[in-house]
């Protein structure tokens, strides 16, 4: 899978990475915040051998968007669902 390190919002990545627009700039309507739909729908997966409780918060990102960080989140916290997706 190619790595996209763009800092601008790319609408096609909403479907590619399962993202939801969370916040827009009130004056320009540009997207300034995204949320993980996997966190919203399924919650985070439990890591085997982890001593910590699974986080219940929804992961969010603000502009500038680093899609490589979003992909890392999906691989680390939603590995089973991400593989199916």
PDB file of N, CA and C in Angstrom:
ATOM      1  N   UNK A   1       0.847  -1.162   0.000  1.00  0.00           N
ATOM      2  CA  UNK A   1       0.000   0.000   0.000  1.00  0.00           C
ATOM      3  C   UNK A   1       0.897   1.230   0.000  1.00  0.00           C
ATOM      4  N   UNK A   2       0.615   2.182  -0.858  1.00  0.00           N
ATOM      5  CA  UNK A   2       1.443   3.372  -0.935  1.00  0.00           C
ATOM      6  C   UNK A   2       1.207   4.272   0.270  1.00  0.00           C
ATOM      7  N   UNK A   3       2.223   4.991   0.633  1.00  0.00           N
ATOM      8  CA  UNK A   3       2.135   5.897   1.776  1.00  0.00           C
ATOM      9  C   UNK A   3       1.838   7.308   1.270  1.00  0.00           C
ATOM     10  N   UNK A   4       0.795   7.893   1.809  1.00  0.00           N
ATOM     11  CA  UNK A   4       0.444   9.260   1.466  1.00  0.00           C
ATOM     12  C   UNK A   4       0.740  10.108   2.686  1.00  0.00           C
ATOM     13  N   UNK A   5       1.642  11.058   2.555  1.00  0.00           N
ATOM     14  CA  UNK A   5       2.026  11.906   3.680  1.00  0.00           C
ATOM     15  C   UNK A   5       1.521  13.333   3.471  1.00  0.00           C
ATOM     16  N   UNK A   6       0.474  13.478   2.714  1.00  0.00           N
ATOM     17  CA  UNK A   6      -0.058  14.794   2.409  1.00  0.00           C
ATOM     18  C   UNK A   6      -0.587  15.461   3.662  1.00  0.00           C
ATOM     19  N   UNK A   7      -0.441  16.777   3.726  1.00  0.00           N
ATOM     20  CA  UNK A   7      -0.955  17.511   4.869  1.00  0.00           C
ATOM     21  C   UNK A   7      -2.320  18.116   4.572  1.00  0.00           C
ATOM     22  N   UNK A   8      -2.740  18.067   3.325  1.00  0.00           N
ATOM     23  CA  UNK A   8      -4.049  18.623   2.979  1.00  0.00           C
ATOM     24  C   UNK A   8      -5.111  17.535   3.051  1.00  0.00           C
ATOM     25  N   UNK A   9      -6.345  17.963   3.175  1.00  0.00           N
ATOM     26  CA  UNK A   9      -7.472  17.036   3.236  1.00  0.00           C
ATOM     27  C   UNK A   9      -7.745  16.480   1.845  1.00  0.00           C
ATOM     28  N   UNK A  10      -7.871  15.160   1.751  1.00  0.00           N
ATOM     29  CA  UNK A  10      -8.172  14.487   0.489  1.00  0.00           C
ATOM     30  C   UNK A  10      -9.468  13.703   0.693  1.00  0.00           C
ATOM     31  N   UNK A  11     -10.542  14.124   0.030  1.00  0.00           N
ATOM     32  CA  UNK A  11     -11.863  13.530   0.232  1.00  0.00           C
ATOM     33  C   UNK A  11     -11.869  12.024  -0.042  1.00  0.00           C
ATOM     34  N   UNK A  12     -11.147  11.578  -1.062  1.00  0.00           N
ATOM     35  CA  UNK A  12     -11.118  10.148  -1.400  1.00  0.00           C
ATOM     36  C   UNK A  12     -10.557   9.301  -0.263  1.00  0.00           C
ATOM     37  N   UNK A  13      -9.763   9.889   0.612  1.00  0.00           N
ATOM     38  CA  UNK A  13      -9.200   9.134   1.728  1.00  0.00           C
ATOM     39  C   UNK A  13     -10.231   8.863   2.818  1.00  0.00           C
ATOM     40  N   UNK A  14     -11.374   9.557   2.799  1.00  0.00           N
ATOM     41  CA  UNK A  14     -12.443   9.260   3.752  1.00  0.00           C
ATOM     42  C   UNK A  14     -12.875   7.802   3.607  1.00  0.00           C
ATOM     43  N   UNK A  15     -13.050   7.367   2.387  1.00  0.00           N
ATOM     44  CA  UNK A  15     -13.466   5.986   2.129  1.00  0.00           C
ATOM     45  C   UNK A  15     -12.285   5.037   2.281  1.00  0.00           C
ATOM     46  N   UNK A  16     -11.141   5.443   1.780  1.00  0.00           N
ATOM     47  CA  UNK A  16      -9.950   4.585   1.817  1.00  0.00           C
ATOM     48  C   UNK A  16      -9.553   4.217   3.247  1.00  0.00           C
ATOM     49  N   UNK A  17      -9.632   5.181   4.164  1.00  0.00           N
ATOM     50  CA  UNK A  17      -9.199   4.956   5.541  1.00  0.00           C
ATOM     51  C   UNK A  17     -10.342   4.927   6.546  1.00  0.00           C
ATOM     52  N   UNK A  18     -11.574   5.025   6.109  1.00  0.00           N
ATOM     53  CA  UNK A  18     -12.708   4.981   7.033  1.00  0.00           C
ATOM     54  C   UNK A  18     -12.739   6.194   7.955  1.00  0.00           C
ATOM     55  N   UNK A  19     -12.713   7.378   7.383  1.00  0.00           N
ATOM     56  CA  UNK A  19     -12.674   8.608   8.161  1.00  0.00           C
ATOM     57  C   UNK A  19     -13.997   9.355   8.092  1.00  0.00           C
ATOM     58  N   UNK A  20     -14.249  10.161   9.107  1.00  0.00           N
ATOM     59  CA  UNK A  20     -15.442  10.995   9.179  1.00  0.00           C
ATOM     60  C   UNK A  20     -15.001  12.431   9.432  1.00  0.00           C
ATOM     61  N   UNK A  21     -15.562  13.359   8.675  1.00  0.00           N
ATOM     62  CA  UNK A  21     -15.270  14.770   8.906  1.00  0.00           C
ATOM     63  C   UNK A  21     -15.901  15.162  10.234  1.00  0.00           C
ATOM     64  N   UNK A  22     -15.086  15.673  11.144  1.00  0.00           N
ATOM     65  CA  UNK A  22     -15.559  16.025  12.477  1.00  0.00           C
ATOM     66  C   UNK A  22     -15.711  17.534  12.653  1.00  0.00           C
ATOM     67  N   UNK A  23     -14.814  18.295  12.031  1.00  0.00           N
ATOM     68  CA  UNK A  23     -14.838  19.747  12.202  1.00  0.00           C
ATOM     69  C   UNK A  23     -14.500  20.449  10.899  1.00  0.00           C
ATOM     70  N   UNK A  24     -15.182  21.556  10.670  1.00  0.00           N
ATOM     71  CA  UNK A  24     -14.895  22.417   9.526  1.00  0.00           C
ATOM     72  C   UNK A  24     -14.657  23.828  10.023  1.00  0.00           C
ATOM     73  N   UNK A  25     -13.838  24.562   9.276  1.00  0.00           N
ATOM     74  CA  UNK A  25     -13.627  25.970   9.582  1.00  0.00           C
ATOM     75  C   UNK A  25     -14.932  26.699   9.303  1.00  0.00           C
ATOM     76  N   UNK A  26     -15.464  27.456  10.260  1.00  0.00           N
ATOM     77  CA  UNK A  26     -16.766  28.096  10.072  1.00  0.00           C
ATOM     78  C   UNK A  26     -16.801  29.121   8.934  1.00  0.00           C
ATOM     79  N   UNK A  27     -15.676  29.727   8.633  1.00  0.00           N
ATOM     80  CA  UNK A  27     -15.670  30.754   7.582  1.00  0.00           C
ATOM     81  C   UNK A  27     -15.378  30.200   6.203  1.00  0.00           C
ATOM     82  N   UNK A  28     -14.424  29.285   6.111  1.00  0.00           N
ATOM     83  CA  UNK A  28     -14.034  28.778   4.792  1.00  0.00           C
ATOM     84  C   UNK A  28     -14.641  27.419   4.466  1.00  0.00           C
ATOM     85  N   UNK A  29     -15.221  26.736   5.440  1.00  0.00           N
ATOM     86  CA  UNK A  29     -15.782  25.385   5.297  1.00  0.00           C
ATOM     87  C   UNK A  29     -14.733  24.328   4.981  1.00  0.00           C
ATOM     88  N   UNK A  30     -13.457  24.654   5.148  1.00  0.00           N
ATOM     89  CA  UNK A  30     -12.410  23.654   4.936  1.00  0.00           C
ATOM     90  C   UNK A  30     -12.396  22.683   6.109  1.00  0.00           C
ATOM     91  N   UNK A  31     -12.072  21.438   5.822  1.00  0.00           N
ATOM     92  CA  UNK A  31     -12.009  20.402   6.848  1.00  0.00           C
ATOM     93  C   UNK A  31     -10.778  20.645   7.727  1.00  0.00           C
ATOM     94  N   UNK A  32     -11.002  20.694   9.039  1.00  0.00           N
ATOM     95  CA  UNK A  32      -9.896  20.893   9.968  1.00  0.00           C
ATOM     96  C   UNK A  32      -9.802  19.766  10.998  1.00  0.00           C
ATOM     97  N   UNK A  33     -10.777  18.838  11.003  1.00  0.00           N
ATOM     98  CA  UNK A  33     -10.751  17.735  11.945  1.00  0.00           C
ATOM     99  C   UNK A  33     -11.390  16.481  11.379  1.00  0.00           C
ATOM    100  N   UNK A  34     -10.758  15.333  11.634  1.00  0.00           N
ATOM    101  CA  UNK A  34     -11.265  14.040  11.187  1.00  0.00           C
ATOM    102  C   UNK A  34     -11.378  13.101  12.374  1.00  0.00           C
ATOM    103  N   UNK A  35     -12.259  12.102  12.266  1.00  0.00           N
ATOM    104  CA  UNK A  35     -12.398  11.056  13.273  1.00  0.00           C
ATOM    105  C   UNK A  35     -12.346   9.698  12.596  1.00  0.00           C
ATOM    106  N   UNK A  36     -11.933   8.701  13.359  1.00  0.00           N
ATOM    107  CA  UNK A  36     -11.833   7.324  12.873  1.00  0.00           C
ATOM    108  C   UNK A  36     -13.207   6.649  12.986  1.00  0.00           C
ATOM    109  N   UNK A  37     -13.746   6.218  11.859  1.00  0.00           N
ATOM    110  CA  UNK A  37     -15.036   5.513  11.880  1.00  0.00           C
ATOM    111  C   UNK A  37     -14.915   4.117  12.493  1.00  0.00           C
ATOM    112  N   UNK A  38     -13.736   3.519  12.450  1.00  0.00           N
ATOM    113  CA  UNK A  38     -13.531   2.224  13.081  1.00  0.00           C
ATOM    114  C   UNK A  38     -13.671   2.357  14.595  1.00  0.00           C
ATOM    115  N   UNK A  39     -13.135   3.438  15.165  1.00  0.00           N
ATOM    116  CA  UNK A  39     -13.287   3.687  16.604  1.00  0.00           C
ATOM    117  C   UNK A  39     -14.760   3.905  16.948  1.00  0.00           C
ATOM    118  N   UNK A  40     -15.470   4.628  16.090  1.00  0.00           N
ATOM    119  CA  UNK A  40     -16.879   4.931  16.325  1.00  0.00           C
ATOM    120  C   UNK A  40     -17.711   3.649  16.280  1.00  0.00           C
ATOM    121  N   UNK A  41     -17.493   2.830  15.258  1.00  0.00           N
ATOM    122  CA  UNK A  41     -18.331   1.651  15.037  1.00  0.00           C
ATOM    123  C   UNK A  41     -17.942   0.447  15.904  1.00  0.00           C
ATOM    124  N   UNK A  42     -16.654   0.183  16.051  1.00  0.00           N
ATOM    125  CA  UNK A  42     -16.212  -1.060  16.680  1.00  0.00           C
ATOM    126  C   UNK A  42     -15.455  -0.868  17.987  1.00  0.00           C
ATOM    127  N   UNK A  43     -14.995   0.334  18.264  1.00  0.00           N
ATOM    128  CA  UNK A  43     -14.104   0.540  19.402  1.00  0.00           C
ATOM    129  C   UNK A  43     -12.729   0.015  19.045  1.00  0.00           C
ATOM    130  N   UNK A  44     -11.807   0.148  19.970  1.00  0.00           N
ATOM    131  CA  UNK A  44     -10.446  -0.315  19.712  1.00  0.00           C
ATOM    132  C   UNK A  44     -10.304  -1.767  20.112  1.00  0.00           C
ATOM    133  N   UNK A  45      -9.457  -2.484  19.389  1.00  0.00           N
ATOM    134  CA  UNK A  45      -9.217  -3.899  19.678  1.00  0.00           C
ATOM    135  C   UNK A  45      -8.243  -4.032  20.836  1.00  0.00           C
ATOM    136  N   UNK A  46      -8.412  -5.081  21.607  1.00  0.00           N
ATOM    137  CA  UNK A  46      -7.524  -5.347  22.735  1.00  0.00           C
ATOM    138  C   UNK A  46      -6.250  -5.993  22.219  1.00  0.00           C
ATOM    139  N   UNK A  47      -5.109  -5.522  22.711  1.00  0.00           N
ATOM    140  CA  UNK A  47      -3.828  -6.105  22.326  1.00  0.00           C
ATOM    141  C   UNK A  47      -3.537  -7.285  23.242  1.00  0.00           C
ATOM    142  N   UNK A  48      -3.081  -8.384  22.669  1.00  0.00           N
ATOM    143  CA  UNK A  48      -2.737  -9.563  23.461  1.00  0.00           C
ATOM    144  C   UNK A  48      -1.537  -9.258  24.354  1.00  0.00           C
ATOM    145  N   UNK A  49      -1.643  -9.614  25.614  1.00  0.00           N
ATOM    146  CA  UNK A  49      -0.558  -9.409  26.550  1.00  0.00           C
ATOM    147  C   UNK A  49      -0.444  -7.999  27.095  1.00  0.00           C
ATOM    148  N   UNK A  50      -1.364  -7.138  26.736  1.00  0.00           N
ATOM    149  CA  UNK A  50      -1.305  -5.761  27.212  1.00  0.00           C
ATOM    150  C   UNK A  50      -1.755  -5.675  28.663  1.00  0.00           C
ATOM    151  N   UNK A  51      -1.081  -4.850  29.428  1.00  0.00           N
ATOM    152  CA  UNK A  51      -1.434  -4.671  30.828  1.00  0.00           C
ATOM    153  C   UNK A  51      -2.370  -3.484  31.021  1.00  0.00           C
ATOM    154  N   UNK A  52      -2.587  -2.740  29.960  1.00  0.00           N
ATOM    155  CA  UNK A  52      -3.428  -1.553  30.056  1.00  0.00           C
ATOM    156  C   UNK A  52      -4.823  -1.818  29.534  1.00  0.00           C
ATOM    157  N   UNK A  53      -5.741  -1.048  30.058  1.00  0.00           N
ATOM    158  CA  UNK A  53      -7.124  -1.133  29.614  1.00  0.00           C
ATOM    159  C   UNK A  53      -7.234  -0.506  28.215  1.00  0.00           C
ATOM    160  N   UNK A  54      -8.117  -1.031  27.390  1.00  0.00           N
ATOM    161  CA  UNK A  54      -8.312  -0.514  26.038  1.00  0.00           C
ATOM    162  C   UNK A  54      -8.966   0.864  26.120  1.00  0.00           C
ATOM    163  N   UNK A  55      -8.438   1.807  25.357  1.00  0.00           N
ATOM    164  CA  UNK A  55      -8.994   3.155  25.333  1.00  0.00           C
ATOM    165  C   UNK A  55     -10.392   3.135  24.729  1.00  0.00           C
ATOM    166  N   UNK A  56     -11.264   3.969  25.245  1.00  0.00           N
ATOM    167  CA  UNK A  56     -12.638   4.026  24.736  1.00  0.00           C
ATOM    168  C   UNK A  56     -12.892   5.294  23.948  1.00  0.00           C
ATOM    169  N   UNK A  57     -11.886   6.143  23.804  1.00  0.00           N
ATOM    170  CA  UNK A  57     -12.062   7.395  23.078  1.00  0.00           C
ATOM    171  C   UNK A  57     -11.975   7.160  21.572  1.00  0.00           C
ATOM    172  N   UNK A  58     -12.584   8.052  20.833  1.00  0.00           N
ATOM    173  CA  UNK A  58     -12.526   8.013  19.376  1.00  0.00           C
ATOM    174  C   UNK A  58     -11.302   8.803  18.936  1.00  0.00           C
ATOM    175  N   UNK A  59     -10.461   8.179  18.129  1.00  0.00           N
ATOM    176  CA  UNK A  59      -9.248   8.838  17.644  1.00  0.00           C
ATOM    177  C   UNK A  59      -9.621   9.948  16.683  1.00  0.00           C
ATOM    178  N   UNK A  60      -8.981  11.081  16.840  1.00  0.00           N
ATOM    179  CA  UNK A  60      -9.212  12.213  15.958  1.00  0.00           C
ATOM    180  C   UNK A  60      -7.903  12.818  15.498  1.00  0.00           C
ATOM    181  N   UNK A  61      -7.951  13.497  14.372  1.00  0.00           N
ATOM    182  CA  UNK A  61      -6.775  14.160  13.821  1.00  0.00           C
ATOM    183  C   UNK A  61      -7.176  15.560  13.386  1.00  0.00           C
ATOM    184  N   UNK A  62      -6.242  16.483  13.522  1.00  0.00           N
ATOM    185  CA  UNK A  62      -6.503  17.852  13.080  1.00  0.00           C
ATOM    186  C   UNK A  62      -5.497  18.226  12.000  1.00  0.00           C
ATOM    187  N   UNK A  63      -5.846  19.250  11.263  1.00  0.00           N
ATOM    188  CA  UNK A  63      -5.019  19.709  10.155  1.00  0.00           C
ATOM    189  C   UNK A  63      -3.668  20.168  10.679  1.00  0.00           C
ATOM    190  N   UNK A  64      -2.536  19.851  10.109  1.00  0.00           N
ATOM    191  CA  UNK A  64      -2.323  19.128   8.855  1.00  0.00           C
ATOM    192  C   UNK A  64      -2.458  17.618   9.050  1.00  0.00           C
ATOM    193  N   UNK A  65      -3.068  16.961   8.071  1.00  0.00           N
ATOM    194  CA  UNK A  65      -3.350  15.529   8.167  1.00  0.00           C
ATOM    195  C   UNK A  65      -2.166  14.730   7.643  1.00  0.00           C
ATOM    196  N   UNK A  66      -1.724  13.770   8.440  1.00  0.00           N
ATOM    197  CA  UNK A  66      -0.660  12.865   8.026  1.00  0.00           C
ATOM    198  C   UNK A  66      -1.295  11.493   7.873  1.00  0.00           C
ATOM    199  N   UNK A  67      -1.546  11.123   6.637  1.00  0.00           N
ATOM    200  CA  UNK A  67      -2.254   9.875   6.378  1.00  0.00           C
ATOM    201  C   UNK A  67      -1.422   8.653   6.751  1.00  0.00           C
ATOM    202  N   UNK A  68      -0.113   8.791   6.853  1.00  0.00           N
ATOM    203  CA  UNK A  68       0.700   7.676   7.332  1.00  0.00           C
ATOM    204  C   UNK A  68       0.415   7.422   8.811  1.00  0.00           C
ATOM    205  N   UNK A  69       0.170   8.478   9.598  1.00  0.00           N
ATOM    206  CA  UNK A  69      -0.201   8.298  11.007  1.00  0.00           C
ATOM    207  C   UNK A  69      -1.585   7.664  11.137  1.00  0.00           C
ATOM    208  N   UNK A  70      -2.485   8.041  10.261  1.00  0.00           N
ATOM    209  CA  UNK A  70      -3.828   7.458  10.276  1.00  0.00           C
ATOM    210  C   UNK A  70      -3.751   5.974   9.957  1.00  0.00           C
ATOM    211  N   UNK A  71      -2.942   5.623   8.967  1.00  0.00           N
ATOM    212  CA  UNK A  71      -2.776   4.207   8.602  1.00  0.00           C
ATOM    213  C   UNK A  71      -2.131   3.420   9.751  1.00  0.00           C
ATOM    214  N   UNK A  72      -1.176   4.011  10.444  1.00  0.00           N
ATOM    215  CA  UNK A  72      -0.564   3.351  11.606  1.00  0.00           C
ATOM    216  C   UNK A  72      -1.599   3.118  12.693  1.00  0.00           C
ATOM    217  N   UNK A  73      -2.468   4.086  12.938  1.00  0.00           N
ATOM    218  CA  UNK A  73      -3.533   3.916  13.927  1.00  0.00           C
ATOM    219  C   UNK A  73      -4.415   2.721  13.556  1.00  0.00           C
ATOM    220  N   UNK A  74      -4.778   2.641  12.286  1.00  0.00           N
ATOM    221  CA  UNK A  74      -5.646   1.547  11.840  1.00  0.00           C
ATOM    222  C   UNK A  74      -4.958   0.193  12.007  1.00  0.00           C
ATOM    223  N   UNK A  75      -3.680   0.111  11.661  1.00  0.00           N
ATOM    224  CA  UNK A  75      -2.950  -1.143  11.797  1.00  0.00           C
ATOM    225  C   UNK A  75      -2.758  -1.542  13.261  1.00  0.00           C
ATOM    226  N   UNK A  76      -2.540  -0.567  14.134  1.00  0.00           N
ATOM    227  CA  UNK A  76      -2.238  -0.869  15.535  1.00  0.00           C
ATOM    228  C   UNK A  76      -3.469  -1.057  16.412  1.00  0.00           C
ATOM    229  N   UNK A  77      -4.551  -0.343  16.138  1.00  0.00           N
ATOM    230  CA  UNK A  77      -5.710  -0.370  17.022  1.00  0.00           C
ATOM    231  C   UNK A  77      -6.941  -1.055  16.430  1.00  0.00           C
ATOM    232  N   UNK A  78      -6.906  -1.337  15.133  1.00  0.00           N
ATOM    233  CA  UNK A  78      -8.038  -1.998  14.468  1.00  0.00           C
ATOM    234  C   UNK A  78      -7.530  -3.045  13.486  1.00  0.00           C
ATOM    235  N   UNK A  79      -6.522  -3.784  13.869  1.00  0.00           N
ATOM    236  CA  UNK A  79      -5.843  -4.683  12.931  1.00  0.00           C
ATOM    237  C   UNK A  79      -6.783  -5.697  12.294  1.00  0.00           C
ATOM    238  N   UNK A  80      -7.674  -6.298  13.061  1.00  0.00           N
ATOM    239  CA  UNK A  80      -8.601  -7.300  12.515  1.00  0.00           C
ATOM    240  C   UNK A  80      -9.609  -6.690  11.552  1.00  0.00           C
ATOM    241  N   UNK A  81     -10.252  -5.633  11.962  1.00  0.00           N
ATOM    242  CA  UNK A  81     -11.235  -4.963  11.112  1.00  0.00           C
ATOM    243  C   UNK A  81     -10.566  -4.325   9.902  1.00  0.00           C
ATOM    244  N   UNK A  82      -9.373  -3.760  10.076  1.00  0.00           N
ATOM    245  CA  UNK A  82      -8.656  -3.115   8.979  1.00  0.00           C
ATOM    246  C   UNK A  82      -8.292  -4.146   7.919  1.00  0.00           C
ATOM    247  N   UNK A  83      -7.899  -5.349   8.352  1.00  0.00           N
ATOM    248  CA  UNK A  83      -7.547  -6.411   7.397  1.00  0.00           C
ATOM    249  C   UNK A  83      -8.768  -6.827   6.576  1.00  0.00           C
ATOM    250  N   UNK A  84      -9.929  -6.887   7.222  1.00  0.00           N
ATOM    251  CA  UNK A  84     -11.167  -7.229   6.510  1.00  0.00           C
ATOM    252  C   UNK A  84     -11.608  -6.116   5.553  1.00  0.00           C
ATOM    253  N   UNK A  85     -11.387  -4.898   5.956  1.00  0.00           N
ATOM    254  CA  UNK A  85     -11.798  -3.731   5.167  1.00  0.00           C
ATOM    255  C   UNK A  85     -10.972  -3.637   3.912  1.00  0.00           C
TER     256      UNK A  85
END
